[in-house]
Amino acid sequence: MTDTQKPVTDITTDYDIFAPDFVKNPYPGYTEIRESQCPIAHTERYEGSWLPTRYDDVVAIAQEYETFTSRQILVMPPAAGRTEGPYAAVGAPPITSDPPDHHWHRRLILPVFAPQAVAQYEPGTRDLCNALIDEFIDKGVADAASDYAQHIPVRVISKMLGVPLTMEDEFTDWVRGALENITDAERRIKSFRSIVEYFIGEVQSRAANPREDDFITQLMNTEVEGKKVPIEYVLGVCNLMLVAGIDTTWSAIGSCLWHMAQHPEHRKQLRENPDLWPTAVEELLRVYAPVTMARIVDHDIEFQGCPMKAGDRVLMAFPAANRDPRQFENPDEVILDRQNNRHVAFGSGIHRCAGSNLARLELRVALQTWLERIPEFELIDPTSVTWAGGQVHGPRKCMVKF
Amino acid sequence: MNMKVLLDYDSCHGHQMCAIAAPDVFGSDEIGNAKVLITGEIPVELHTKVRRAESNCPERAITIIE
C-alpha cells in the first residue's frame, strides 16, 4: 500500500497530510496534535517529517533560518530526477534561498511587490473580476472556485510578467501539477520542466527583441556587483511567480467565498461597514491561511524535546499556528473586526511571502467585487465541495446559487 | 496622554500590517518594509489605531511609548 492508503493509527506519530479527510478539513487534526502531549508531531510517511502546530513553535522555527533552512520548501521530497539535468539549478528564489544569497535574491524583487507598486494592479483586477462575473451572473449558479477564483491570480501574474493571457490554462495545469498532485512524481517533474522551458523561450525572445517595461526584461537586465544576474535566477523568479502566486491566492479567494456563502451575517457586516474591509481581510487570511511550507534541518538539534536530525523535513503549518488558542482568542471563529491578529498566513521572518501585498489586494478586490454584484448567495450542496490540501489548501469545486 | 512609536527596523520583514491598521502613522519604504510617518507625538485620535498596529505585527517590531 502507498503512504496515502494506510489508515492513520495515531495522528501525533503517523499523520498523513494527504489523507482525504485531512485534505478536506485539516483543522480538527491540527487541534488534536496541538493539544496533545506531542504538539510537534512526527510521521514516517513521505520519507518522514515533523509537524509543529503551536504558534510559538512555528514562529521560532521560521526565525531560526540557519538551523531550519530553505534548501527544500515543498511538503514532499523532490520527485526523482528533479535534482538532475540542465534545470536542476533552477529553484524559486528567494523562497528556496538561504543567506547570504537570499538577501540579494529577495532585495531585487521586493520593490515590485511593495504596496505602492502593486496598487497599479487594482483597477485591472477589478475589471477582470467583473468580466468573470458577467459570464455567469445571469445563470444564477456558478462554481466560485473554478469559474471565478481560479482565473484571477493567474491573469494578474501573467499581466505582471508580460506574457500572453492565452497561457492561462497551461499555467494553471503546471502549477497544479507542481503543487497539488504532489504524490504524482512524473507529473511534478513534467510540470516543472514545462515551466522552465516556457520561460527559457520568453527569455530568448526578449534577448532577440528587447522590450521595455516588462518584468522579465527588467530581471534579465538586473546587475549585482556589476554583473548581470545568472539565467537560473531569472528562470527561478519566473517559476516562483507561477508556483507561489497562483494556486495560493486562488485558494484563499475560494475559501473566503466558501465562508461567505455560509455566513450571511458577515456579508451584511461588510455591506453595512465597508471600513471593516482591511481588518476583515486579515482575519480571513488568518482563518483560511492556504499555505504550508517546509524547512530542512541543517544539523542535529533537540527542539522542544524533539530529536531532529540533519536533513529532516519540518512542515511549517502556518494554518495550524493561526488557530492556536494560546495566541488567538476563539481561534476557530471568524471575527471580522478582531483587534489582536499577529497572523502568520504569509509566514514569519526573512521568508515572509514576497507577494503578500499583491495577494491581499487580489483577495480584497475579488471578494468586494463578488459581494457587490452577488450580495446574497449560498452553497448548493455543502457535501459536494472538493478541496486541495497538503501544500496549499482551498476549494477546487464550490457550487453556489444566487 | 502622550504617545510615541518606535520601530525595530531589523525585526520588520514587511508584513505591512501596521500600515493596514494605522495608515497615518505607518507606511512602506521602497522594498515594502515599514516606515514611521509620525516620529513625534501621535495625535490622540490615532492612539487606538496605533495600538492595533502594535498588536497585529507578527514580528513584534513595534514598541509604543506612553
GROMACS .gro file of C-alpha atoms in nm:
model
  468
    1MET     CA    1   0.000   0.000   0.000
    2THR     CA    2   0.120   0.354  -0.063
    3ASP     CA    3   0.152   0.610   0.214
    4THR     CA    4  -0.181   0.768   0.125
    5GLN     CA    5  -0.378   0.443   0.158
    6LYS     CA    6  -0.277   0.327   0.503
    7PRO     CA    7  -0.519   0.439   0.777
    8VAL     CA    8  -0.370   0.675   1.032
    9THR     CA    9  -0.320   0.500   1.365
   10ASP     CA   10  -0.205   0.788   1.588
   11ILE     CA   11  -0.204   1.137   1.443
   12THR     CA   12   0.090   1.252   1.658
   13THR     CA   13   0.319   0.976   1.526
   14ASP     CA   14   0.162   0.889   1.191
   15TYR     CA   15  -0.013   1.195   1.044
   16ASP     CA   16  -0.091   1.196   0.674
   17ILE     CA   17  -0.133   1.542   0.522
   18PHE     CA   18  -0.272   1.381   0.206
   19ALA     CA   19  -0.538   1.168   0.378
   20PRO     CA   20  -0.873   1.263   0.220
   21ASP     CA   21  -1.027   1.386   0.547
   22PHE     CA   22  -0.720   1.594   0.627
   23VAL     CA   23  -0.710   1.748   0.279
   24LYS     CA   24  -1.074   1.848   0.312
   25ASN     CA   25  -1.054   1.984   0.666
   26PRO     CA   26  -0.714   1.978   0.838
   27TYR     CA   27  -0.817   2.187   1.140
   28PRO     CA   28  -0.951   1.912   1.373
   29GLY     CA   29  -0.626   1.721   1.313
   30TYR     CA   30  -0.414   2.026   1.390
   31THR     CA   31  -0.613   2.083   1.710
   32GLU     CA   32  -0.572   1.722   1.818
   33ILE     CA   33  -0.195   1.744   1.771
   34ARG     CA   34  -0.165   2.092   1.924
   35GLU     CA   35  -0.349   1.993   2.243
   36SER     CA   36  -0.176   1.654   2.279
   37GLN     CA   37   0.142   1.566   2.468
   38CYS     CA   38   0.323   1.595   2.131
   39PRO     CA   39   0.238   1.937   1.981
   40ILE     CA   40   0.520   1.876   1.733
   41ALA     CA   41   0.402   1.561   1.562
   42HIS     CA   42   0.611   1.325   1.351
   43THR     CA   43   0.533   1.089   1.068
   44GLU     CA   44   0.732   0.833   0.873
   45ARG     CA   45   0.514   0.887   0.566
   46TYR     CA   46   0.659   1.051   0.255
   47GLU     CA   47   1.016   0.996   0.380
   48GLY     CA   48   0.931   1.149   0.717
   49SER     CA   49   0.858   1.495   0.855
   50TRP     CA   50   0.788   1.694   1.171
   51LEU     CA   51   0.472   1.899   1.215
   52PRO     CA   52   0.476   2.184   1.470
   53THR     CA   53   0.124   2.310   1.540
   54ARG     CA   54   0.167   2.575   1.810
   55TYR     CA   55   0.208   2.938   1.709
   56ASP     CA   56   0.522   2.995   1.918
   57ASP     CA   57   0.695   2.685   1.778
   58VAL     CA   58   0.614   2.765   1.414
   59VAL     CA   59   0.733   3.125   1.456
   60ALA     CA   60   1.051   3.020   1.640
   61ILE     CA   61   1.140   2.776   1.360
   62ALA     CA   62   1.068   3.037   1.092
   63GLN     CA   63   1.301   3.282   1.269
   64GLU     CA   64   1.587   3.030   1.302
   65TYR     CA   65   1.678   3.022   0.935
   66GLU     CA   66   2.031   2.894   0.997
   67THR     CA   67   1.905   2.577   1.167
   68PHE     CA   68   1.586   2.541   0.963
   69THR     CA   69   1.699   2.603   0.606
   70SER     CA   70   1.507   2.653   0.283
   71ARG     CA   71   1.709   2.403   0.077
   72GLN     CA   72   1.374   2.243   0.006
   73ILE     CA   73   1.043   2.411   0.072
   74LEU     CA   74   0.780   2.168  -0.052
   75VAL     CA   75   0.599   1.940   0.192
   76MET     CA   76   0.718   1.637  -0.007
   77PRO     CA   77   1.072   1.532  -0.102
   78PRO     CA   78   1.167   1.630  -0.459
   79ALA     CA   79   1.047   1.394  -0.729
   80ALA     CA   80   1.313   1.163  -0.870
   81GLY     CA   81   1.508   1.349  -1.138
   82ARG     CA   82   1.434   1.697  -1.001
   83THR     CA   83   1.790   1.742  -0.878
   84GLU     CA   84   1.946   1.627  -1.205
   85GLY     CA   85   1.958   1.756  -1.559
   86PRO     CA   86   2.004   2.101  -1.712
   87TYR     CA   87   1.740   2.273  -1.498
   88ALA     CA   88   1.845   2.131  -1.162
   89ALA     CA   89   1.984   2.469  -1.050
   90VAL     CA   90   1.655   2.649  -1.111
   91GLY     CA   91   1.476   2.698  -0.781
   92ALA     CA   92   1.219   2.956  -0.682
   93PRO     CA   93   1.431   3.235  -0.530
   94PRO     CA   94   1.406   3.383  -0.274
   95ILE     CA   95   1.178   3.116  -0.121
   96THR     CA   96   1.435   2.847  -0.195
   97SER     CA   97   1.737   3.061  -0.099
   98ASP     CA   98   1.931   3.081   0.224
   99PRO     CA   99   2.155   3.365   0.336
  100PRO     CA  100   2.383   3.509   0.209
  101ASP     CA  101   2.234   3.480  -0.144
  102HIS     CA  102   1.884   3.510  -0.003
  103HIS     CA  103   1.949   3.877   0.068
  104TRP     CA  104   2.001   3.987  -0.292
  105HIS     CA  105   1.760   3.727  -0.430
  106ARG     CA  106   1.490   3.891  -0.221
  107ARG     CA  107   1.607   4.251  -0.235
  108LEU     CA  108   1.580   4.257  -0.616
  109ILE     CA  109   1.215   4.160  -0.630
  110LEU     CA  110   1.076   4.334  -0.321
  111PRO     CA  111   1.027   4.679  -0.483
  112VAL     CA  112   0.797   4.524  -0.744
  113PHE     CA  113   0.575   4.388  -0.467
  114ALA     CA  114   0.570   4.688  -0.230
  115PRO     CA  115   0.217   4.818  -0.157
  116GLN     CA  116   0.271   5.136  -0.359
  117ALA     CA  117   0.392   4.925  -0.656
  118VAL     CA  118   0.111   4.669  -0.658
  119ALA     CA  119  -0.158   4.939  -0.627
  120GLN     CA  120  -0.142   4.984  -1.006
  121TYR     CA  121  -0.295   4.636  -1.049
  122GLU     CA  122  -0.615   4.720  -0.857
  123PRO     CA  123  -0.825   4.865  -1.146
  124GLY     CA  124  -0.725   4.582  -1.382
  125THR     CA  125  -0.803   4.321  -1.117
  126ARG     CA  126  -1.146   4.477  -1.056
  127ASP     CA  127  -1.221   4.477  -1.432
  128LEU     CA  128  -1.111   4.116  -1.457
  129CYS     CA  129  -1.334   4.013  -1.163
  130ASN     CA  130  -1.630   4.195  -1.318
  131ALA     CA  131  -1.571   4.028  -1.655
  132LEU     CA  132  -1.567   3.683  -1.491
  133ILE     CA  133  -1.893   3.757  -1.307
  134ASP     CA  134  -2.052   3.881  -1.633
  135GLU     CA  135  -2.005   3.530  -1.768
  136PHE     CA  136  -2.226   3.360  -1.509
  137ILE     CA  137  -2.437   3.617  -1.325
  138ASP     CA  138  -2.745   3.556  -1.539
  139LYS     CA  139  -2.731   3.182  -1.482
  140GLY     CA  140  -2.800   3.208  -1.108
  141VAL     CA  141  -2.538   2.940  -1.037
  142ALA     CA  142  -2.159   2.934  -1.055
  143ASP     CA  143  -1.859   2.744  -0.933
  144ALA     CA  144  -1.699   3.004  -0.705
  145ALA     CA  145  -1.370   2.814  -0.732
  146SER     CA  146  -1.335   2.715  -1.097
  147ASP     CA  147  -1.549   2.985  -1.262
  148TYR     CA  148  -1.409   3.270  -1.055
  149ALA     CA  149  -1.126   3.235  -0.800
  150GLN     CA  150  -0.909   3.014  -1.021
  151HIS     CA  151  -0.889   3.273  -1.301
  152ILE     CA  152  -0.793   3.579  -1.100
  153PRO     CA  153  -0.432   3.538  -0.978
  154VAL     CA  154  -0.313   3.363  -1.296
  155ARG     CA  155  -0.429   3.655  -1.508
  156VAL     CA  156  -0.284   3.917  -1.274
  157ILE     CA  157   0.051   3.734  -1.268
  158SER     CA  158   0.052   3.690  -1.648
  159LYS     CA  159  -0.003   4.061  -1.690
  160MET     CA  160   0.271   4.138  -1.442
  161LEU     CA  161   0.516   3.905  -1.615
  162GLY     CA  162   0.425   4.042  -1.957
  163VAL     CA  163   0.322   3.704  -2.103
  164PRO     CA  164   0.004   3.634  -2.303
  165LEU     CA  165  -0.321   3.564  -2.115
  166THR     CA  166  -0.372   3.275  -2.357
  167MET     CA  167  -0.124   3.078  -2.142
  168GLU     CA  168  -0.375   3.067  -1.856
  169ASP     CA  169  -0.480   2.703  -1.891
  170GLU     CA  170  -0.122   2.579  -1.927
  171PHE     CA  171  -0.002   2.783  -1.628
  172THR     CA  172  -0.289   2.654  -1.416
  173ASP     CA  173  -0.221   2.297  -1.519
  174TRP     CA  174   0.154   2.324  -1.450
  175VAL     CA  175   0.106   2.486  -1.111
  176ARG     CA  176  -0.149   2.226  -1.005
  177GLY     CA  177   0.089   1.958  -1.130
  178ALA     CA  178   0.371   2.103  -0.923
  179LEU     CA  179   0.175   2.169  -0.603
  180GLU     CA  180  -0.147   1.974  -0.586
  181ASN     CA  181  -0.077   1.636  -0.738
  182ILE     CA  182   0.227   1.615  -0.523
  183THR     CA  183   0.221   1.237  -0.492
  184ASP     CA  184   0.238   1.204  -0.873
  185ALA     CA  185   0.616   1.236  -0.924
  186GLU     CA  186   0.602   1.213  -1.300
  187ARG     CA  187   0.352   1.495  -1.328
  188ARG     CA  188   0.554   1.710  -1.086
  189ILE     CA  189   0.869   1.674  -1.296
  190LYS     CA  190   0.680   1.734  -1.618
  191SER     CA  191   0.513   2.045  -1.477
  192PHE     CA  192   0.842   2.187  -1.352
  193ARG     CA  193   1.015   2.126  -1.686
  194SER     CA  194   0.725   2.282  -1.874
  195ILE     CA  195   0.752   2.597  -1.662
  196VAL     CA  196   1.129   2.627  -1.709
  197GLU     CA  197   1.115   2.555  -2.082
  198TYR     CA  198   0.838   2.808  -2.130
  199PHE     CA  199   1.037   3.082  -1.959
  200ILE     CA  200   1.357   2.990  -2.144
  201GLY     CA  201   1.156   3.069  -2.457
  202GLU     CA  202   1.040   3.401  -2.310
  203VAL     CA  203   1.396   3.495  -2.213
  204GLN     CA  204   1.528   3.406  -2.559
  205SER     CA  205   1.255   3.606  -2.729
  206ARG     CA  206   1.343   3.911  -2.519
  207ALA     CA  207   1.714   3.864  -2.582
  208ALA     CA  208   1.640   3.874  -2.957
  209ASN     CA  209   1.380   4.152  -2.937
  210PRO     CA  210   1.428   4.364  -2.625
  211ARG     CA  211   1.111   4.501  -2.469
  212GLU     CA  212   1.060   4.792  -2.241
  213ASP     CA  213   0.880   4.798  -1.911
  214ASP     CA  214   0.843   4.425  -1.882
  215PHE     CA  215   0.915   4.229  -1.564
  216ILE     CA  216   1.115   3.953  -1.732
  217THR     CA  217   1.325   4.210  -1.924
  218GLN     CA  218   1.390   4.401  -1.603
  219LEU     CA  219   1.502   4.080  -1.434
  220MET     CA  220   1.732   3.992  -1.724
  221ASN     CA  221   1.893   4.337  -1.709
  222THR     CA  222   1.943   4.340  -1.335
  223GLU     CA  223   2.302   4.360  -1.221
  224VAL     CA  224   2.453   4.251  -0.893
  225GLU     CA  225   2.804   4.372  -0.818
  226GLY     CA  226   2.849   4.482  -1.179
  227LYS     CA  227   2.743   4.152  -1.333
  228LYS     CA  228   2.413   4.053  -1.492
  229VAL     CA  229   2.223   3.808  -1.273
  230PRO     CA  230   2.256   3.443  -1.380
  231ILE     CA  231   1.987   3.297  -1.606
  232GLU     CA  232   1.898   3.045  -1.334
  233TYR     CA  233   1.793   3.339  -1.116
  234VAL     CA  234   1.571   3.487  -1.388
  235LEU     CA  235   1.408   3.150  -1.456
  236GLY     CA  236   1.378   3.081  -1.084
  237VAL     CA  237   1.193   3.406  -1.015
  238CYS     CA  238   0.955   3.336  -1.307
  239ASN     CA  239   0.898   2.989  -1.161
  240LEU     CA  240   0.831   3.150  -0.823
  241MET     CA  241   0.577   3.391  -0.971
  242LEU     CA  242   0.375   3.098  -1.102
  243VAL     CA  243   0.408   2.842  -0.825
  244ALA     CA  244   0.382   3.090  -0.538
  245GLY     CA  245   0.149   3.343  -0.693
  246ILE     CA  246  -0.134   3.144  -0.845
  247ASP     CA  247  -0.252   2.840  -0.651
  248THR     CA  248  -0.207   3.015  -0.317
  249THR     CA  249  -0.413   3.328  -0.378
  250TRP     CA  250  -0.679   3.143  -0.574
  251SER     CA  251  -0.715   2.903  -0.277
  252ALA     CA  252  -0.757   3.194  -0.035
  253ILE     CA  253  -1.020   3.361  -0.257
  254GLY     CA  254  -1.207   3.030  -0.290
  255SER     CA  255  -1.201   2.958   0.086
  256CYS     CA  256  -1.327   3.306   0.165
  257LEU     CA  257  -1.616   3.276  -0.083
  258TRP     CA  258  -1.697   2.932   0.063
  259HIS     CA  259  -1.708   3.104   0.404
  260MET     CA  260  -1.917   3.398   0.284
  261ALA     CA  261  -2.165   3.162   0.116
  262GLN     CA  262  -2.239   3.018   0.461
  263HIS     CA  263  -2.228   3.340   0.663
  264PRO     CA  264  -2.492   3.597   0.565
  265GLU     CA  265  -2.415   3.785   0.887
  266HIS     CA  266  -2.060   3.852   0.766
  267ARG     CA  267  -2.179   3.965   0.423
  268LYS     CA  268  -2.418   4.204   0.599
  269GLN     CA  269  -2.147   4.329   0.834
  270LEU     CA  270  -1.918   4.419   0.543
  271ARG     CA  271  -2.201   4.575   0.345
  272GLU     CA  272  -2.302   4.797   0.637
  273ASN     CA  273  -1.947   4.883   0.740
  274PRO     CA  274  -1.708   4.891   0.443
  275ASP     CA  275  -1.437   5.043   0.667
  276LEU     CA  276  -1.405   4.692   0.809
  277TRP     CA  277  -1.250   4.555   0.489
  278PRO     CA  278  -0.880   4.587   0.579
  279THR     CA  279  -0.914   4.406   0.914
  280ALA     CA  280  -1.166   4.161   0.768
  281VAL     CA  281  -0.917   4.055   0.501
  282GLU     CA  282  -0.650   3.992   0.767
  283GLU     CA  283  -0.895   3.788   0.974
  284LEU     CA  284  -0.996   3.578   0.674
  285LEU     CA  285  -0.627   3.526   0.593
  286ARG     CA  286  -0.571   3.409   0.949
  287VAL     CA  287  -0.854   3.158   0.948
  288TYR     CA  288  -0.810   3.036   0.590
  289ALA     CA  289  -0.431   3.066   0.551
  290PRO     CA  290  -0.376   2.845   0.247
  291VAL     CA  291  -0.004   2.769   0.257
  292THR     CA  292   0.214   2.516   0.439
  293MET     CA  293   0.585   2.544   0.357
  294ALA     CA  294   0.874   2.322   0.463
  295ARG     CA  295   1.223   2.365   0.607
  296ILE     CA  296   1.519   2.127   0.610
  297VAL     CA  297   1.708   2.083   0.938
  298ASP     CA  298   2.073   2.183   0.894
  299HIS     CA  299   2.228   1.995   1.187
  300ASP     CA  300   2.115   1.757   1.459
  301ILE     CA  301   1.924   1.952   1.721
  302GLU     CA  302   1.680   1.888   2.001
  303PHE     CA  303   1.392   2.129   1.951
  304GLN     CA  304   1.123   2.134   2.222
  305GLY     CA  305   1.223   1.781   2.316
  306CYS     CA  306   1.211   1.654   1.958
  307PRO     CA  307   1.531   1.487   1.835
  308MET     CA  308   1.559   1.647   1.491
  309LYS     CA  309   1.834   1.521   1.261
  310ALA     CA  310   2.023   1.698   0.985
  311GLY     CA  311   1.819   1.664   0.668
  312ASP     CA  312   1.485   1.617   0.843
  313ARG     CA  313   1.186   1.795   0.691
  314VAL     CA  314   0.979   2.029   0.909
  315LEU     CA  315   0.636   2.132   0.786
  316MET     CA  316   0.560   2.495   0.859
  317ALA     CA  317   0.192   2.463   0.938
  318PHE     CA  318   0.104   2.833   0.931
  319PRO     CA  319  -0.267   2.740   0.914
  320ALA     CA  320  -0.227   2.547   1.241
  321ALA     CA  321  -0.033   2.831   1.408
  322ASN     CA  322  -0.306   3.075   1.308
  323ARG     CA  323  -0.563   2.877   1.507
  324ASP     CA  324  -0.363   2.831   1.827
  325PRO     CA  325  -0.581   2.939   2.122
  326ARG     CA  326  -0.262   3.039   2.308
  327GLN     CA  327  -0.224   3.323   2.058
  328PHE     CA  328  -0.579   3.393   1.934
  329GLU     CA  329  -0.900   3.412   2.136
  330ASN     CA  330  -1.173   3.189   1.991
  331PRO     CA  331  -0.934   3.089   1.712
  332ASP     CA  332  -1.183   2.891   1.502
  333GLU     CA  333  -1.426   3.181   1.492
  334VAL     CA  334  -1.416   3.446   1.218
  335ILE     CA  335  -1.428   3.784   1.394
  336LEU     CA  336  -1.409   4.042   1.117
  337ASP     CA  337  -1.304   4.323   1.349
  338ARG     CA  338  -1.057   4.118   1.555
  339GLN     CA  339  -0.823   4.353   1.743
  340ASN     CA  340  -0.517   4.138   1.805
  341ASN     CA  341  -0.412   3.949   1.496
  342ARG     CA  342  -0.044   3.869   1.457
  343HIS     CA  343  -0.133   3.605   1.199
  344VAL     CA  344   0.136   3.426   1.000
  345ALA     CA  345  -0.056   3.339   0.683
  346PHE     CA  346   0.237   3.493   0.494
  347GLY     CA  347   0.496   3.331   0.718
  348SER     CA  348   0.734   3.497   0.960
  349GLY     CA  349   1.094   3.617   0.947
  350ILE     CA  350   1.315   3.654   0.640
  351HIS     CA  351   1.093   3.442   0.415
  352ARG     CA  352   0.775   3.649   0.465
  353CYS     CA  353   0.578   3.596   0.143
  354ALA     CA  354   0.725   3.845  -0.104
  355GLY     CA  355   0.393   3.872  -0.287
  356SER     CA  356   0.180   3.931   0.023
  357ASN     CA  357   0.070   4.283  -0.076
  358LEU     CA  358  -0.041   4.166  -0.419
  359ALA     CA  359  -0.219   3.861  -0.271
  360ARG     CA  360  -0.402   4.081  -0.022
  361LEU     CA  361  -0.507   4.322  -0.297
  362GLU     CA  362  -0.637   4.039  -0.517
  363LEU     CA  363  -0.823   3.880  -0.226
  364ARG     CA  364  -0.989   4.207  -0.122
  365VAL     CA  365  -1.085   4.310  -0.475
  366ALA     CA  366  -1.212   3.960  -0.563
  367LEU     CA  367  -1.433   3.949  -0.252
  368GLN     CA  368  -1.552   4.310  -0.278
  369THR     CA  369  -1.646   4.272  -0.644
  370TRP     CA  370  -1.829   3.944  -0.584
  371LEU     CA  371  -2.023   4.082  -0.286
  372GLU     CA  372  -2.117   4.399  -0.475
  373ARG     CA  373  -2.251   4.205  -0.773
  374ILE     CA  374  -2.381   3.897  -0.586
  375PRO     CA  375  -2.470   4.015  -0.235
  376GLU     CA  376  -2.676   3.706  -0.150
  377PHE     CA  377  -2.564   3.353  -0.234
  378GLU     CA  378  -2.536   3.009  -0.076
  379LEU     CA  379  -2.373   2.671  -0.129
  380ILE     CA  380  -2.582   2.440  -0.345
  381ASP     CA  381  -2.467   2.132  -0.156
  382PRO     CA  382  -2.200   2.163   0.115
  383THR     CA  383  -2.104   1.797   0.073
  384SER     CA  384  -2.017   1.842  -0.295
  385VAL     CA  385  -1.739   2.096  -0.231
  386THR     CA  386  -1.399   1.945  -0.317
  387TRP     CA  387  -1.065   2.059  -0.176
  388ALA     CA  388  -0.694   2.060  -0.248
  389GLY     CA  389  -0.462   2.027   0.051
  390GLY     CA  390  -0.119   1.940   0.178
  391GLN     CA  391   0.090   2.223   0.038
  392VAL     CA  392  -0.196   2.460  -0.047
  393HIS     CA  393  -0.545   2.433   0.100
  394GLY     CA  394  -0.855   2.562  -0.076
  395PRO     CA  395  -1.171   2.457  -0.260
  396ARG     CA  396  -1.148   2.328  -0.616
  397LYS     CA  397  -1.524   2.286  -0.677
  398CYS     CA  398  -1.762   2.509  -0.488
  399MET     CA  399  -2.104   2.542  -0.650
  400VAL     CA  400  -2.316   2.831  -0.530
  401LYS     CA  401  -2.661   2.965  -0.626
  402PHE     CA  402  -2.791   3.320  -0.615
  403MET     CA  403  -0.185   6.115   2.730
  404ASN     CA  404   0.136   6.125   2.523
  405MET     CA  405   0.227   5.852   2.279
  406LYS     CA  406   0.523   5.782   2.052
  407VAL     CA  407   0.614   5.477   1.845
  408LEU     CA  408   0.946   5.303   1.798
  409LEU     CA  409   1.006   5.064   1.510
  410ASP     CA  410   1.275   4.796   1.520
  411TYR     CA  411   1.387   4.804   1.157
  412ASP     CA  412   1.591   4.483   1.195
  413SER     CA  413   1.286   4.286   1.308
  414CYS     CA  414   1.048   4.427   1.046
  415HIS     CA  415   1.006   4.194   0.749
  416GLY     CA  416   0.744   4.395   0.565
  417HIS     CA  417   0.417   4.227   0.662
  418GLN     CA  418   0.262   4.577   0.633
  419MET     CA  419   0.005   4.500   0.898
  420CYS     CA  420   0.092   4.822   1.081
  421ALA     CA  421   0.021   5.028   0.769
  422ILE     CA  422  -0.311   4.847   0.729
  423ALA     CA  423  -0.408   4.918   1.090
  424ALA     CA  424  -0.272   5.274   1.115
  425PRO     CA  425  -0.201   5.415   0.768
  426ASP     CA  426  -0.150   5.768   0.901
  427VAL     CA  427   0.133   5.653   1.124
  428PHE     CA  428   0.300   5.369   0.930
  429GLY     CA  429   0.383   5.348   0.560
  430SER     CA  430   0.604   5.149   0.327
  431ASP     CA  431   0.961   5.210   0.217
  432GLU     CA  432   1.090   5.121  -0.131
  433ILE     CA  433   1.107   4.748  -0.055
  434GLY     CA  434   0.781   4.732   0.138
  435ASN     CA  435   0.923   4.738   0.489
  436ALA     CA  436   0.756   4.964   0.744
  437LYS     CA  437   0.834   5.331   0.768
  438VAL     CA  438   0.726   5.552   1.058
  439LEU     CA  439   0.540   5.856   0.923
  440ILE     CA  440   0.491   6.032   1.254
  441THR     CA  441   0.813   6.027   1.453
  442GLY     CA  442   0.695   6.272   1.717
  443GLU     CA  443   0.382   6.277   1.932
  444ILE     CA  444   0.099   6.067   1.791
  445PRO     CA  445  -0.229   6.265   1.785
  446VAL     CA  446  -0.480   6.129   2.038
  447GLU     CA  447  -0.734   6.037   1.771
  448LEU     CA  448  -0.483   5.787   1.624
  449HIS     CA  449  -0.395   5.610   1.951
  450THR     CA  450  -0.644   5.327   1.903
  451LYS     CA  451  -0.516   5.257   1.555
  452VAL     CA  452  -0.155   5.258   1.674
  453ARG     CA  453  -0.241   5.005   1.944
  454ARG     CA  454  -0.394   4.786   1.679
  455ALA     CA  455  -0.081   4.824   1.463
  456GLU     CA  456   0.130   4.707   1.756
  457SER     CA  457  -0.095   4.411   1.834
  458ASN     CA  458  -0.105   4.299   1.470
  459CYS     CA  459   0.268   4.297   1.395
  460PRO     CA  460   0.377   3.934   1.355
  461GLU     CA  461   0.741   4.027   1.415
  462ARG     CA  462   0.669   4.230   1.734
  463ALA     CA  463   0.875   4.511   1.582
  464ILE     CA  464   0.667   4.799   1.721
  465THR     CA  465   0.703   4.950   2.068
  466ILE     CA  466   0.461   5.208   2.199
  467ILE     CA  467   0.599   5.459   2.446
  468GLU     CA  468   0.342   5.630   2.668
   0.00000   0.00000   0.00000
